[in-house]
XYZ file of C-alpha atoms in Angstrom:
598
model
C 83.697 87.980 108.703
C 86.506 90.081 110.159
C 85.795 93.204 112.189
C 87.154 95.508 109.531
C 84.978 93.975 106.849
C 81.926 94.292 109.096
C 82.706 97.972 109.602
C 82.723 99.059 105.975
C 80.912 96.367 103.998
C 77.337 97.528 104.800
C 78.046 100.991 103.420
C 79.653 99.744 100.240
C 77.112 96.968 99.738
C 74.321 99.510 99.913
C 76.087 101.797 97.461
C 76.964 98.964 95.105
C 73.326 97.899 94.772
C 71.869 101.350 95.291
C 70.539 100.367 98.729
C 68.058 98.130 96.943
C 65.621 97.377 99.705
C 61.878 97.441 99.135
C 59.341 96.987 101.943
C 56.853 94.175 101.832
C 54.174 96.543 100.575
C 56.215 97.681 97.584
C 55.406 96.615 94.061
C 58.627 94.699 93.624
C 60.443 97.177 91.405
C 63.735 96.761 93.289
C 65.575 93.692 94.435
C 68.970 93.024 95.946
C 70.327 92.560 92.449
C 68.402 95.343 90.749
C 68.070 99.108 90.965
C 66.211 101.527 93.189
C 66.295 104.442 90.768
C 65.593 105.127 87.119
C 66.700 108.082 85.021
C 64.231 109.360 82.428
C 66.166 110.877 79.539
C 64.550 112.549 76.575
C 66.323 112.103 73.284
C 65.938 115.847 72.685
C 66.212 118.544 75.377
C 62.905 120.087 74.260
C 60.965 116.838 74.605
C 58.075 116.455 77.050
C 58.866 113.952 79.808
C 56.476 115.283 82.427
C 53.720 112.792 81.664
C 56.189 109.902 81.764
C 57.675 110.876 85.122
C 54.286 111.583 86.678
C 52.985 108.276 85.385
C 55.920 106.320 86.774
C 55.745 107.980 90.175
C 51.996 107.507 90.390
C 52.221 103.856 89.394
C 54.821 102.990 91.997
C 53.281 105.124 94.746
C 49.956 103.361 94.274
C 51.652 100.190 95.496
C 52.375 101.718 98.932
C 55.952 102.474 97.972
C 57.800 105.630 98.973
C 58.821 107.241 95.704
C 61.006 110.307 95.324
C 62.027 112.601 92.510
C 65.449 114.071 91.780
C 66.854 116.295 89.044
C 70.627 116.402 88.473
C 70.118 119.918 87.113
C 67.046 121.828 88.286
C 64.294 122.274 85.696
C 60.586 122.938 85.388
C 59.556 119.355 86.143
C 60.880 119.554 89.680
C 58.361 122.252 90.598
C 55.482 120.446 88.913
C 56.209 117.082 90.512
C 56.860 118.605 93.919
C 53.381 120.149 93.857
C 51.611 117.117 92.461
C 53.160 114.631 94.886
C 53.812 116.956 97.842
C 57.530 116.265 97.751
C 59.675 117.727 100.501
C 63.393 118.358 100.752
C 65.927 119.184 98.084
C 65.194 117.587 94.719
C 68.015 119.009 92.561
C 71.741 118.412 92.396
C 72.576 121.840 91.007
C 70.822 124.867 89.610
C 71.049 125.439 85.872
C 73.361 128.389 86.505
C 75.645 126.351 88.788
C 75.858 123.507 86.295
C 76.600 125.818 83.377
C 79.374 127.591 85.258
C 81.041 124.397 86.464
C 80.938 122.905 82.971
C 82.251 126.124 81.419
C 85.103 126.182 83.944
C 86.088 122.613 83.073
C 84.896 121.310 86.443
C 82.607 118.547 85.261
C 83.885 116.163 87.924
C 83.103 118.696 90.655
C 79.577 118.943 89.266
C 79.225 115.160 89.327
C 80.473 115.028 92.924
C 77.838 117.576 93.915
C 75.092 115.750 92.032
C 76.056 112.388 93.512
C 76.161 113.682 97.090
C 72.776 115.394 96.808
C 71.289 112.356 95.070
C 72.307 110.112 97.956
C 70.722 112.518 100.445
C 67.577 112.889 98.329
C 66.920 109.172 97.947
C 67.500 108.342 101.604
C 64.455 106.476 102.917
C 62.951 106.049 99.451
C 62.085 102.760 97.785
C 62.449 104.230 94.316
C 63.731 107.528 92.975
C 62.708 108.794 89.546
C 65.532 110.910 88.136
C 64.631 113.589 85.613
C 67.447 113.829 83.093
C 68.548 116.923 81.226
C 67.969 115.556 77.744
C 71.612 116.312 76.901
C 74.817 114.302 76.660
C 75.260 114.897 80.400
C 72.600 112.274 81.108
C 74.905 109.368 80.232
C 77.583 110.626 82.617
C 75.004 111.178 85.358
C 73.459 107.726 84.912
C 76.890 106.132 85.083
C 77.797 108.049 88.231
C 74.493 107.244 89.946
C 74.581 103.593 88.786
C 71.017 103.884 87.546
C 69.335 102.381 84.478
C 67.670 104.656 81.940
C 64.271 104.940 80.317
C 64.489 106.838 77.032
C 61.644 109.109 75.976
C 61.057 110.706 72.622
C 58.445 113.052 71.208
C 57.258 111.461 67.972
C 55.769 114.334 66.013
C 54.042 114.067 62.643
C 57.220 114.711 60.678
C 59.051 111.648 62.047
C 58.869 108.309 60.298
C 59.171 104.979 62.081
C 62.674 104.618 60.626
C 63.646 108.049 61.985
C 62.504 107.013 65.437
C 64.317 103.682 65.193
C 67.701 105.058 64.157
C 67.545 108.011 66.551
C 66.625 105.792 69.500
C 69.392 103.262 68.824
C 71.931 106.045 68.423
C 70.939 107.482 71.797
C 71.040 104.059 73.423
C 74.596 103.621 72.177
C 75.657 106.785 74.003
C 74.546 105.132 77.239
C 76.046 101.771 76.276
C 79.400 103.493 75.797
C 79.173 104.450 79.484
C 78.080 100.905 80.373
C 74.633 102.123 81.415
C 71.622 99.820 80.996
C 68.633 101.152 79.009
C 65.359 99.478 80.033
C 63.271 100.734 77.131
C 61.881 103.556 74.995
C 58.653 105.472 75.556
C 57.166 107.688 72.859
C 55.115 110.759 73.658
C 52.992 113.072 71.518
C 52.201 110.331 69.011
C 49.524 111.277 66.437
C 46.608 108.858 66.716
C 46.960 107.920 63.088
C 50.445 106.528 63.801
C 49.712 104.580 66.996
C 48.940 101.264 65.341
C 52.005 101.334 63.091
C 54.378 102.306 65.871
C 52.992 99.652 68.194
C 53.337 97.087 65.452
C 56.295 97.011 63.091
C 58.427 99.527 64.998
C 57.875 97.775 68.299
C 58.929 94.470 66.781
C 61.987 95.989 65.107
C 63.115 97.683 68.326
C 62.601 94.467 70.286
C 64.897 92.600 67.890
C 67.539 95.240 68.618
C 67.137 94.744 72.353
C 65.297 98.008 73.019
C 61.708 97.418 74.211
C 59.087 99.960 73.191
C 57.288 100.236 76.520
C 54.621 102.673 75.416
C 53.359 105.288 72.984
C 51.314 108.101 74.512
C 48.920 109.894 72.127
C 49.388 113.616 71.738
C 46.127 114.588 73.456
C 47.140 112.615 76.522
C 50.133 114.866 77.145
C 50.260 117.408 79.942
C 51.819 120.133 77.847
C 48.514 121.943 77.380
C 47.743 122.159 81.098
C 48.565 125.050 83.385
C 50.314 124.421 86.670
C 47.079 124.831 88.645
C 45.240 122.479 86.304
C 48.007 119.948 86.754
C 47.370 119.941 90.492
C 43.766 118.854 89.912
C 43.839 116.668 86.839
C 47.288 115.208 86.359
C 46.922 111.980 88.309
C 43.682 110.874 86.685
C 44.777 111.902 83.197
C 48.178 110.261 83.382
C 46.863 107.086 84.984
C 44.354 106.632 82.208
C 47.026 107.170 79.565
C 49.453 104.791 81.250
C 46.843 102.084 81.754
C 45.923 102.167 78.074
C 49.204 102.832 76.316
C 52.150 101.886 78.569
C 53.531 98.493 79.560
C 54.891 99.455 82.978
C 55.782 95.829 83.661
C 58.603 96.150 81.136
C 60.024 99.050 83.136
C 59.657 97.044 86.351
C 61.461 94.112 84.760
C 64.265 96.435 83.740
C 64.649 97.620 87.328
C 64.603 94.082 88.704
C 67.133 92.840 86.168
C 70.585 92.287 87.678
C 72.946 95.033 86.646
C 75.234 94.213 83.756
C 78.164 94.646 86.142
C 78.537 94.385 89.906
C 81.595 96.628 89.973
C 81.585 99.492 92.456
C 81.429 102.855 90.689
C 84.110 105.459 91.525
C 81.523 107.927 92.834
C 79.970 105.288 95.091
C 83.393 104.199 96.317
C 84.577 107.707 97.175
C 81.216 108.658 98.664
C 81.295 105.605 100.940
C 84.788 106.456 102.134
C 83.902 110.091 102.812
C 80.722 109.144 104.679
C 82.658 106.737 106.902
C 85.227 109.437 107.629
C 82.527 111.959 108.500
C 80.927 109.477 110.875
C 84.173 108.577 112.644
C 86.990 111.111 112.084
C 90.476 109.747 112.720
C 93.617 111.612 113.770
C 96.095 111.711 110.878
C 99.579 113.236 111.067
C 101.102 114.976 108.029
C 104.858 115.533 108.524
C 105.526 117.669 105.423
C 104.144 121.080 106.435
C 106.640 122.898 104.196
C 104.757 121.631 101.116
C 101.882 123.929 100.146
C 99.862 120.986 98.840
C 99.993 119.358 102.259
C 98.795 122.537 103.954
C 95.960 122.963 101.451
C 94.877 119.348 101.949
C 95.082 119.692 105.740
C 92.791 122.714 105.602
C 90.324 121.039 103.227
C 90.122 117.847 105.284
C 89.635 119.856 108.472
C 86.962 122.117 106.993
C 85.103 119.120 105.562
C 85.476 117.326 108.931
C 86.864 114.220 107.277
C 89.673 113.810 109.817
C 91.513 115.470 112.676
C 94.822 116.667 111.262
C 98.218 117.386 112.810
C 100.992 118.871 110.684
C 104.600 118.839 111.860
C 106.662 122.011 111.819
C 107.402 125.264 113.551
C 104.010 126.852 114.331
C 105.143 130.366 113.382
C 106.643 129.209 110.095
C 103.564 127.150 109.243
C 101.236 130.047 110.099
C 103.241 132.449 107.926
C 103.172 130.055 104.970
C 99.431 129.490 105.373
C 98.804 133.236 105.444
C 100.828 133.662 102.262
C 98.720 130.962 100.598
C 95.451 132.403 101.886
C 94.708 129.306 103.971
C 92.768 129.295 107.240
C 94.462 126.903 109.688
C 91.608 126.986 112.193
C 91.213 123.458 113.568
C 94.535 122.220 112.160
C 96.930 121.153 114.929
C 100.586 122.134 114.464
C 103.288 120.272 116.417
C 106.964 121.210 116.483
C 108.999 118.010 116.953
C 111.885 119.996 118.441
C 109.783 121.272 121.338
C 107.362 118.388 121.765
C 106.645 117.277 125.328
C 106.402 113.711 123.980
C 109.962 113.588 122.676
C 111.416 111.762 125.700
C 108.743 109.095 125.438
C 109.384 108.613 121.731
C 113.130 108.369 122.369
C 112.532 105.585 124.890
C 110.273 103.735 122.461
C 112.799 103.965 119.636
C 115.694 102.842 121.844
C 113.655 99.818 122.940
C 112.703 98.956 119.354
C 116.316 99.257 118.142
C 118.122 97.831 121.155
C 119.270 94.812 119.173
C 121.077 97.272 116.903
C 122.662 99.029 119.872
C 120.842 102.339 119.474
C 121.556 104.868 122.237
C 119.220 107.614 123.535
C 121.464 110.212 121.911
C 121.192 108.496 118.535
C 117.434 108.124 118.913
C 117.027 111.816 119.742
C 119.134 112.798 116.746
C 117.019 110.552 114.504
C 113.714 111.953 115.739
C 114.861 115.563 115.494
C 116.340 115.077 112.038
C 113.676 112.907 110.383
C 110.098 114.194 110.432
C 108.805 110.872 109.083
C 110.322 109.086 112.069
C 108.682 111.549 114.462
C 105.312 111.150 112.717
C 105.633 107.373 112.799
C 106.390 107.511 116.538
C 103.174 109.489 117.063
C 101.274 106.655 115.390
C 103.183 103.917 117.231
C 102.526 105.624 120.584
C 98.818 106.027 119.870
C 99.047 109.824 119.649
C 97.773 109.636 116.057
C 95.799 106.992 114.186
C 97.773 107.104 110.950
C 100.342 109.008 108.902
C 100.462 110.266 105.314
C 103.750 111.440 103.808
C 105.770 111.278 100.597
C 104.947 114.543 98.827
C 108.569 115.569 99.422
C 110.150 112.217 100.283
C 110.877 108.936 98.560
C 108.784 105.876 99.285
C 111.717 104.362 101.167
C 112.068 107.429 103.390
C 108.347 107.362 104.166
C 107.946 103.703 105.039
C 111.363 102.844 106.525
C 110.403 104.092 110.019
C 107.134 102.157 109.817
C 109.004 98.956 109.015
C 110.846 99.419 112.310
C 108.010 100.570 114.558
C 104.792 99.217 113.022
C 105.529 95.654 111.945
C 102.870 93.105 112.829
C 103.725 90.388 115.383
C 103.950 87.780 112.624
C 106.323 90.003 110.606
C 103.954 89.871 107.654
C 105.259 91.011 104.280
C 104.627 94.730 103.780
C 103.191 95.435 100.339
C 100.813 97.900 98.707
C 97.802 98.309 96.463
C 96.286 101.094 94.399
C 92.565 101.691 94.083
C 92.238 102.465 90.380
C 89.127 104.610 89.888
C 88.306 104.116 86.206
C 85.383 105.775 84.477
C 82.861 103.079 85.371
C 84.474 100.937 88.067
C 87.099 100.673 90.786
C 89.810 98.021 90.510
C 92.584 96.998 92.893
C 96.186 96.749 91.628
C 98.997 95.241 93.705
C 101.889 95.457 94.264
C 102.904 98.552 92.323
C 105.137 100.344 94.823
C 106.991 98.209 97.384
C 107.924 94.566 96.683
C 110.452 94.604 93.853
C 110.799 90.989 92.777
C 108.596 88.692 94.858
C 109.189 84.956 94.959
C 106.146 82.644 94.786
C 105.590 82.787 98.559
C 105.807 86.585 98.579
C 103.492 86.854 95.589
C 100.972 84.621 97.347
C 101.124 86.877 100.418
C 100.587 89.963 98.250
C 97.550 88.298 96.661
C 95.962 87.267 99.958
C 96.614 90.616 101.638
C 95.336 92.548 98.615
C 92.150 90.477 98.622
C 91.651 91.188 102.324
C 92.192 94.916 101.796
C 89.716 94.909 98.915
C 87.152 93.033 101.004
C 87.591 95.490 103.856
C 86.651 98.297 101.461
C 83.461 96.559 100.364
C 84.608 94.482 97.388
C 83.802 90.856 96.719
C 87.411 90.092 95.719
C 88.068 88.114 92.553
C 91.837 87.853 92.267
C 93.680 87.530 88.953
C 97.326 86.440 89.191
C 98.729 88.156 86.111
C 101.249 86.792 83.631
C 101.895 86.782 79.900
C 100.340 83.300 79.863
C 96.772 82.194 80.516
C 96.496 78.888 82.349
C 99.415 77.188 80.646
C 99.281 78.802 77.202
C 102.945 79.732 77.660
C 105.882 78.465 79.664
C 108.952 79.842 81.384
C 110.282 80.693 84.842
C 108.105 83.822 85.199
C 104.983 81.864 84.308
C 105.970 79.117 86.727
C 106.410 81.656 89.523
C 102.832 82.852 89.067
C 101.571 79.278 88.770
C 103.268 78.328 92.031
C 102.036 81.474 93.785
C 98.469 80.739 92.711
C 98.718 77.216 94.089
C 100.018 78.566 97.411
C 97.150 81.048 97.715
C 94.557 78.393 96.928
C 96.108 76.060 99.488
C 96.415 78.583 102.314
C 93.291 80.634 101.552
C 90.649 78.337 100.062
C 88.060 81.010 100.905
C 89.399 83.301 98.175
C 88.390 83.386 94.523
C 91.754 83.358 92.787
C 92.890 82.250 89.332
C 96.196 82.276 87.536
C 98.239 82.662 85.598
C 95.956 84.958 83.592
C 96.629 87.584 80.964
C 95.062 90.960 81.648
C 92.590 90.795 78.764
C 91.317 87.396 79.870
C 90.911 88.800 83.376
C 88.620 91.702 82.458
C 86.852 90.771 79.213
C 84.320 87.951 79.447
C 84.287 87.242 75.713
C 88.071 86.816 75.673
C 87.941 84.728 78.837
C 85.440 82.349 77.250
C 87.728 81.959 74.244
C 90.883 81.287 76.243
C 89.469 79.323 79.180
C 87.353 76.234 78.874
C 85.063 75.154 81.668
C 84.372 78.544 83.202
C 86.031 80.483 85.992
C 84.936 82.468 89.047
C 87.562 85.100 88.211
C 88.354 85.245 84.492
C 86.482 88.007 82.693
C 85.319 89.626 85.917
C 88.405 90.110 88.092
C 88.560 93.160 90.334
C 91.864 92.500 92.143
C 94.975 92.250 89.962
C 98.284 90.939 91.289
C 101.284 91.773 89.112
C 104.283 89.426 88.969
C 106.829 92.109 89.921
C 107.218 95.798 90.678
C 108.478 96.668 87.202
C 105.275 95.361 85.625
C 102.917 96.696 88.273
C 104.342 100.192 88.529
C 104.406 100.726 84.776
C 100.934 99.268 84.326
C 99.232 101.460 86.914
C 100.916 104.568 85.510
C 100.005 103.601 81.949
C 96.354 103.151 82.900
C 96.365 106.359 84.927
C 97.911 108.477 82.185
C 96.047 106.901 79.268
C 92.552 106.881 80.750
C 92.590 109.730 83.248
C 91.865 107.268 86.045
C 92.325 108.376 89.643
C 94.945 106.207 91.355
C 94.309 106.184 95.105
C 97.455 104.959 96.792
C 99.789 103.386 97.288
C 97.855 101.950 100.222
C 100.294 100.104 102.467
C 99.421 96.605 103.696
C 100.934 94.464 106.427
C 101.561 97.171 109.058
C 99.979 97.192 112.513
C 98.850 100.806 111.998
C 98.433 102.694 108.729
C 101.213 104.722 107.130
C 100.683 105.664 103.501
C 102.979 107.070 100.876
C 102.190 109.880 98.440
C 103.594 110.353 94.975
C 105.849 113.380 94.775
C 103.647 114.516 91.892
C 100.480 114.281 93.987
C 97.705 116.853 93.855
C 95.640 118.211 96.738
C 92.720 115.855 95.877
C 95.209 112.946 95.870
C 96.305 113.877 99.382
C 92.721 114.258 100.601
C 91.857 110.827 99.186
C 94.916 109.245 100.802
C 94.104 110.801 104.177
C 90.601 109.342 103.939
C 91.832 105.892 102.917
C 94.305 105.992 105.811
C 91.438 106.911 108.122
C 89.435 103.890 106.970
C 92.434 101.643 107.640
C 92.787 103.186 111.092
C 89.136 102.452 111.811
C 89.764 98.824 110.892
C 92.755 98.588 113.206
C 90.892 100.240 116.078
C 87.928 97.928 115.514
C 90.178 94.901 115.926
C 91.363 95.984 119.379
């Protein structure tokens, strides 16, 4: 395994599986392929889940496991469970007031970021975390973000028939299925004794046929709703244990946790969290040439305040300070360098003259270039080791951003420079390449793009499964474009037998297992489950990534440049401040990889 993969893979592997490690004394509820958390979601917000959550925590704690509790939005159960189980530390992602305000302001994603970050901190050192849902539609989004399976609960009062329970439960399960969240079962609470036998008979069988196990039905007198908080402290464990032992099949819940997740894709929240945590642990020095763009200044301030990187912006210090003041930005900690008065200019001139001596460049020409092109000056900082990476392009074309890097930062083997995008979809992160640099690759170039994209994906924690895209799937069509992809696939397989690569494949056969099984006989390690997509040319790739981005609301992180000795990344001229922050962090990760190799 390469040094860069070793650097980042443990973080992403832990996030991908939820850090699924149980000690030898644990009851086996988590495995490397399963889950180390479970979200309990009531079908109605007014339902009583306290007995269920107490019962689960007590059951797993009795097996010498360290069990924690977390609420995405703080509620009454957090206080009860904290007292009963002597929980310490923060157990909520947001207060009810915070959550309401963020949702009302249209900042749902900000709320999810906050919940995810606090969840990761809360579950640190735990074998299992029981998550108390809100009982609202937010639960499906939370479960998806946290990559946790769900146990549904439902209060079955006297007015509800078995058919009512059945249809309501399946409807709720579908809301989670739409988010690609696994539901391990349904638990009923408050069941009248006269209905227990019927619900545990016909209804249980009917639910099982629909793939939703009925894991238990707690009688109404076994609930904790009639107990005061002080009484709970004394009686809850014994009461709940007795109810669980008699009425709940906890083994079904355990099996649901041990079951391999329906997908091994990395979730967007896990991916971004892993990147940010790596940046916090090892901040890199990133240069931003375009200080005259207010988005760049805002991103520089945010990155500095969050301690994600050390930032240098290029420009006249007085001009930059005046612009920051006008924007209400605090530049404390942000380094400002004026290329025209830099003490390093002579050194950069010498480096550029040496690099361009075959073209006859003179010191005068080099000085003029460095004073007139801020991207060249920023690139020279990276080449000289005065910065670890550069991010530009908010005000410049892709060519203007990367041209200096092609001169100063080529690898010794003159590897093809290409790019990928990390496409953060609702439930997964995919890699698209090349969508920004290589216009019309020949088979050899396309093979290089595929291999380099797979290596980049692996360095960021993916197990790359590479689909070589075409309008044909494994010979279903013919033509020069299909042949190019066929030849490129053969080259990759020959030169990199370690990679999982298949082609030519159509996009649908690459991502949908049912379609893949229809179109491909004999099985494939890639078809239906690809996570790295190599487009046949720039026209196809660029349009496809923009179509996905605009149609789905996906976050496109990139383009991330590949094939350079040190990282330089290009921004879209329509980029937002979060886009710039993400690109700075991705550039930092690449810089860590390069430094690790030295």
